[in-house]
PDB file of C-alpha atoms in Angstrom:
ATOM      1  CA  UNK A   1       0.000   0.000   0.000  1.00 64.00           C
ATOM      2  CA  UNK A   2       1.427   3.363  -1.044  1.00 69.00           C
ATOM      3  CA  UNK A   3      -0.250   6.599   0.054  1.00 75.00           C
ATOM      4  CA  UNK A   4       2.038   9.502  -0.793  1.00 79.00           C
ATOM      5  CA  UNK A   5      -0.236  12.443   0.097  1.00 87.00           C
ATOM      6  CA  UNK A   6      -0.554  14.548   3.234  1.00 92.00           C
ATOM      7  CA  UNK A   7      -3.567  16.543   4.434  1.00 95.00           C
ATOM      8  CA  UNK A   8      -3.199  20.135   3.269  1.00 96.00           C
ATOM      9  CA  UNK A   9      -0.965  19.274   0.318  1.00 95.00           C
ATOM     10  CA  UNK A  10      -1.873  21.438  -2.708  1.00 96.00           C
ATOM     11  CA  UNK A  11      -0.888  21.854  -6.328  1.00 95.00           C
ATOM     12  CA  UNK A  12      -1.722  24.254  -9.124  1.00 96.00           C
ATOM     13  CA  UNK A  13      -2.128  22.832 -12.613  1.00 95.00           C
ATOM     14  CA  UNK A  14      -2.772  24.485 -16.001  1.00 95.00           C
ATOM     15  CA  UNK A  15      -6.475  23.624 -15.604  1.00 97.00           C
ATOM     16  CA  UNK A  16      -6.925  24.715 -11.960  1.00 98.00           C
ATOM     17  CA  UNK A  17      -5.887  23.258  -8.607  1.00 98.00           C
ATOM     18  CA  UNK A  18      -6.301  20.464  -6.076  1.00 97.00           C
ATOM     19  CA  UNK A  19      -5.955  20.157  -2.311  1.00 98.00           C
ATOM     20  CA  UNK A  20      -5.831  17.028  -0.147  1.00 97.00           C
ATOM     21  CA  UNK A  21      -8.528  17.267   2.536  1.00 97.00           C
ATOM     22  CA  UNK A  22      -8.262  13.782   4.091  1.00 97.00           C
ATOM     23  CA  UNK A  23      -5.936  10.780   4.023  1.00 95.00           C
ATOM     24  CA  UNK A  24      -6.468   7.251   5.333  1.00 92.00           C
ATOM     25  CA  UNK A  25      -4.621   3.941   5.118  1.00 88.00           C
ATOM     26  CA  UNK A  26      -6.203   3.070   1.740  1.00 90.00           C
ATOM     27  CA  UNK A  27      -7.831   6.292   0.530  1.00 95.00           C
ATOM     28  CA  UNK A  28      -7.306   9.990  -0.076  1.00 96.00           C
ATOM     29  CA  UNK A  29      -9.824  12.787  -0.545  1.00 98.00           C
ATOM     30  CA  UNK A  30      -9.110  15.813  -2.750  1.00 97.00           C
ATOM     31  CA  UNK A  31     -11.030  19.003  -3.432  1.00 98.00           C
ATOM     32  CA  UNK A  32     -10.461  19.845  -7.106  1.00 98.00           C
ATOM     33  CA  UNK A  33     -11.257  23.115  -8.882  1.00 98.00           C
ATOM     34  CA  UNK A  34     -11.406  23.270 -12.689  1.00 98.00           C
ATOM     35  CA  UNK A  35     -11.239  26.790 -14.091  1.00 98.00           C
ATOM     36  CA  UNK A  36     -13.631  28.058 -16.780  1.00 98.00           C
ATOM     37  CA  UNK A  37     -12.912  26.732 -20.290  1.00 97.00           C
ATOM     38  CA  UNK A  38     -10.284  24.265 -18.966  1.00 98.00           C
ATOM     39  CA  UNK A  39     -10.102  20.464 -18.819  1.00 97.00           C
ATOM     40  CA  UNK A  40      -8.018  17.742 -17.247  1.00 96.00           C
ATOM     41  CA  UNK A  41      -6.122  15.278 -19.411  1.00 95.00           C
ATOM     42  CA  UNK A  42      -7.910  12.207 -20.726  1.00 97.00           C
ATOM     43  CA  UNK A  43      -6.345   9.661 -18.384  1.00 96.00           C
ATOM     44  CA  UNK A  44      -6.568   6.351 -16.596  1.00 96.00           C
ATOM     45  CA  UNK A  45      -5.059   4.752 -13.507  1.00 95.00           C
ATOM     46  CA  UNK A  46      -3.677   1.238 -13.038  1.00 96.00           C
ATOM     47  CA  UNK A  47      -3.883   1.104  -9.231  1.00 94.00           C
ATOM     48  CA  UNK A  48      -6.891   3.100  -8.077  1.00 94.00           C
ATOM     49  CA  UNK A  49     -10.604   3.688  -8.439  1.00 97.00           C
ATOM     50  CA  UNK A  50     -11.967   7.201  -8.149  1.00 97.00           C
ATOM     51  CA  UNK A  51     -15.301   8.459  -6.879  1.00 98.00           C
ATOM     52  CA  UNK A  52     -16.275  12.010  -7.860  1.00 98.00           C
ATOM     53  CA  UNK A  53     -19.091  14.194  -6.569  1.00 98.00           C
ATOM     54  CA  UNK A  54     -19.651  17.540  -8.238  1.00 97.00           C
ATOM     55  CA  UNK A  55     -20.318  20.184  -5.574  1.00 97.00           C
ATOM     56  CA  UNK A  56     -20.292  23.378  -7.660  1.00 97.00           C
ATOM     57  CA  UNK A  57     -20.840  24.161 -11.316  1.00 97.00           C
ATOM     58  CA  UNK A  58     -21.576  22.048 -14.353  1.00 97.00           C
ATOM     59  CA  UNK A  59     -18.990  19.735 -15.900  1.00 97.00           C
ATOM     60  CA  UNK A  60     -18.651  17.669 -19.032  1.00 98.00           C
ATOM     61  CA  UNK A  61     -17.496  14.196 -17.999  1.00 98.00           C
ATOM     62  CA  UNK A  62     -15.893  11.601 -20.246  1.00 98.00           C
ATOM     63  CA  UNK A  63     -16.115   8.093 -18.803  1.00 98.00           C
ATOM     64  CA  UNK A  64     -15.031   5.329 -21.144  1.00 97.00           C
ATOM     65  CA  UNK A  65     -16.856   6.003 -24.416  1.00 97.00           C
ATOM     66  CA  UNK A  66     -19.639   8.048 -22.765  1.00 98.00           C
ATOM     67  CA  UNK A  67     -19.693  11.848 -22.509  1.00 98.00           C
ATOM     68  CA  UNK A  68     -22.317  13.454 -20.263  1.00 98.00           C
ATOM     69  CA  UNK A  69     -23.083  16.580 -18.264  1.00 97.00           C
ATOM     70  CA  UNK A  70     -22.789  16.471 -14.485  1.00 97.00           C
ATOM     71  CA  UNK A  71     -23.861  19.139 -12.015  1.00 95.00           C
ATOM     72  CA  UNK A  72     -24.079  19.485  -8.220  1.00 93.00           C
ATOM     73  CA  UNK A  73     -24.770  16.204  -6.384  1.00 94.00           C
ATOM     74  CA  UNK A  74     -23.959  14.026  -9.403  1.00 92.00           C
ATOM     75  CA  UNK A  75     -21.962  10.958  -8.260  1.00 94.00           C
ATOM     76  CA  UNK A  76     -19.465   9.467 -10.712  1.00 97.00           C
ATOM     77  CA  UNK A  77     -17.554   6.198 -10.226  1.00 98.00           C
ATOM     78  CA  UNK A  78     -14.373   5.645 -12.245  1.00 98.00           C
ATOM     79  CA  UNK A  79     -13.133   2.046 -12.012  1.00 98.00           C
ATOM     80  CA  UNK A  80      -9.450   1.207 -12.271  1.00 97.00           C
ATOM     81  CA  UNK A  81      -8.137   1.425 -15.869  1.00 97.00           C
ATOM     82  CA  UNK A  82     -11.240   3.310 -17.173  1.00 98.00           C
ATOM     83  CA  UNK A  83     -10.340   6.355 -19.258  1.00 98.00           C
ATOM     84  CA  UNK A  84     -11.858   9.560 -17.925  1.00 98.00           C
ATOM     85  CA  UNK A  85     -11.750  13.342 -18.042  1.00 98.00           C
ATOM     86  CA  UNK A  86     -13.602  16.305 -16.613  1.00 98.00           C
ATOM     87  CA  UNK A  87     -13.987  19.536 -18.593  1.00 98.00           C
ATOM     88  CA  UNK A  88     -15.432  22.897 -17.656  1.00 98.00           C
ATOM     89  CA  UNK A  89     -17.094  24.517 -20.656  1.00 97.00           C
ATOM     90  CA  UNK A  90     -18.774  27.236 -18.577  1.00 97.00           C
ATOM     91  CA  UNK A  91     -17.707  30.652 -17.275  1.00 98.00           C
ATOM     92  CA  UNK A  92     -17.826  29.575 -13.607  1.00 97.00           C
ATOM     93  CA  UNK A  93     -15.427  27.244 -11.739  1.00 98.00           C
ATOM     94  CA  UNK A  94     -16.332  23.572 -11.353  1.00 98.00           C
ATOM     95  CA  UNK A  95     -15.521  22.098  -7.941  1.00 98.00           C
ATOM     96  CA  UNK A  96     -15.664  18.402  -7.173  1.00 98.00           C
ATOM     97  CA  UNK A  97     -14.596  16.068  -4.405  1.00 98.00           C
ATOM     98  CA  UNK A  98     -12.505  13.093  -5.467  1.00 97.00           C
ATOM     99  CA  UNK A  99     -12.066   9.999  -3.304  1.00 98.00           C
ATOM    100  CA  UNK A 100      -9.268   7.707  -4.464  1.00 96.00           C
ATOM    101  CA  UNK A 101      -9.134   4.116  -3.228  1.00 95.00           C
ATOM    102  CA  UNK A 102      -6.544   1.522  -4.138  1.00 92.00           C
ATOM    103  CA  UNK A 103      -3.108   0.087  -3.465  1.00 87.00           C
ATOM    104  CA  UNK A 104      -1.060   2.958  -4.954  1.00 85.00           C
ATOM    105  CA  UNK A 105      -2.263   6.494  -4.301  1.00 89.00           C
ATOM    106  CA  UNK A 106       0.229   8.959  -5.733  1.00 85.00           C
ATOM    107  CA  UNK A 107       0.835  11.133  -8.793  1.00 83.00           C
ATOM    108  CA  UNK A 108       2.830   8.390 -10.577  1.00 86.00           C
ATOM    109  CA  UNK A 109      -0.405   6.479 -11.270  1.00 89.00           C
ATOM    110  CA  UNK A 110      -1.618   8.874 -13.970  1.00 90.00           C
ATOM    111  CA  UNK A 111      -1.502   7.625 -17.562  1.00 90.00           C
ATOM    112  CA  UNK A 112      -2.281  10.596 -19.807  1.00 94.00           C
ATOM    113  CA  UNK A 113      -3.874   9.570 -23.119  1.00 94.00           C
ATOM    114  CA  UNK A 114      -4.575  13.129 -24.370  1.00 92.00           C
ATOM    115  CA  UNK A 115      -3.570  16.449 -22.872  1.00 89.00           C
ATOM    116  CA  UNK A 116      -4.107  20.073 -23.890  1.00 91.00           C
ATOM    117  CA  UNK A 117      -1.024  21.211 -21.983  1.00 88.00           C
ATOM    118  CA  UNK A 118       1.725  19.085 -23.558  1.00 85.00           C
ATOM    119  CA  UNK A 119       2.064  16.573 -20.697  1.00 83.00           C
ATOM    120  CA  UNK A 120       1.482  13.335 -22.646  1.00 78.00           C
TER     121      UNK A 120
END
């Protein structure tokens, strides 16, 4: 089991920011903010599932081959190795809570398939 995050850890990305709000022996919880007209990379993970709940704004979610709109209180489950992305096509920030569960919980478990910021 590898959990490499600490409560209060933060990072700024080209699309917005994240902050770790809780850490346990097999999970972490992040608050993620996606800025207007930005999107995360299309990605997957080999070692973790993710659970998202949108708490503010309206997002476009890619999950596998499906693309759908998600707004406040929409739960989204991303199983291990499922490609996914969240995009904000509005003029207001999108905020969601992400719960990661799995045997490796760190930034090395991100496989970028497409990226608007040259990180593939």
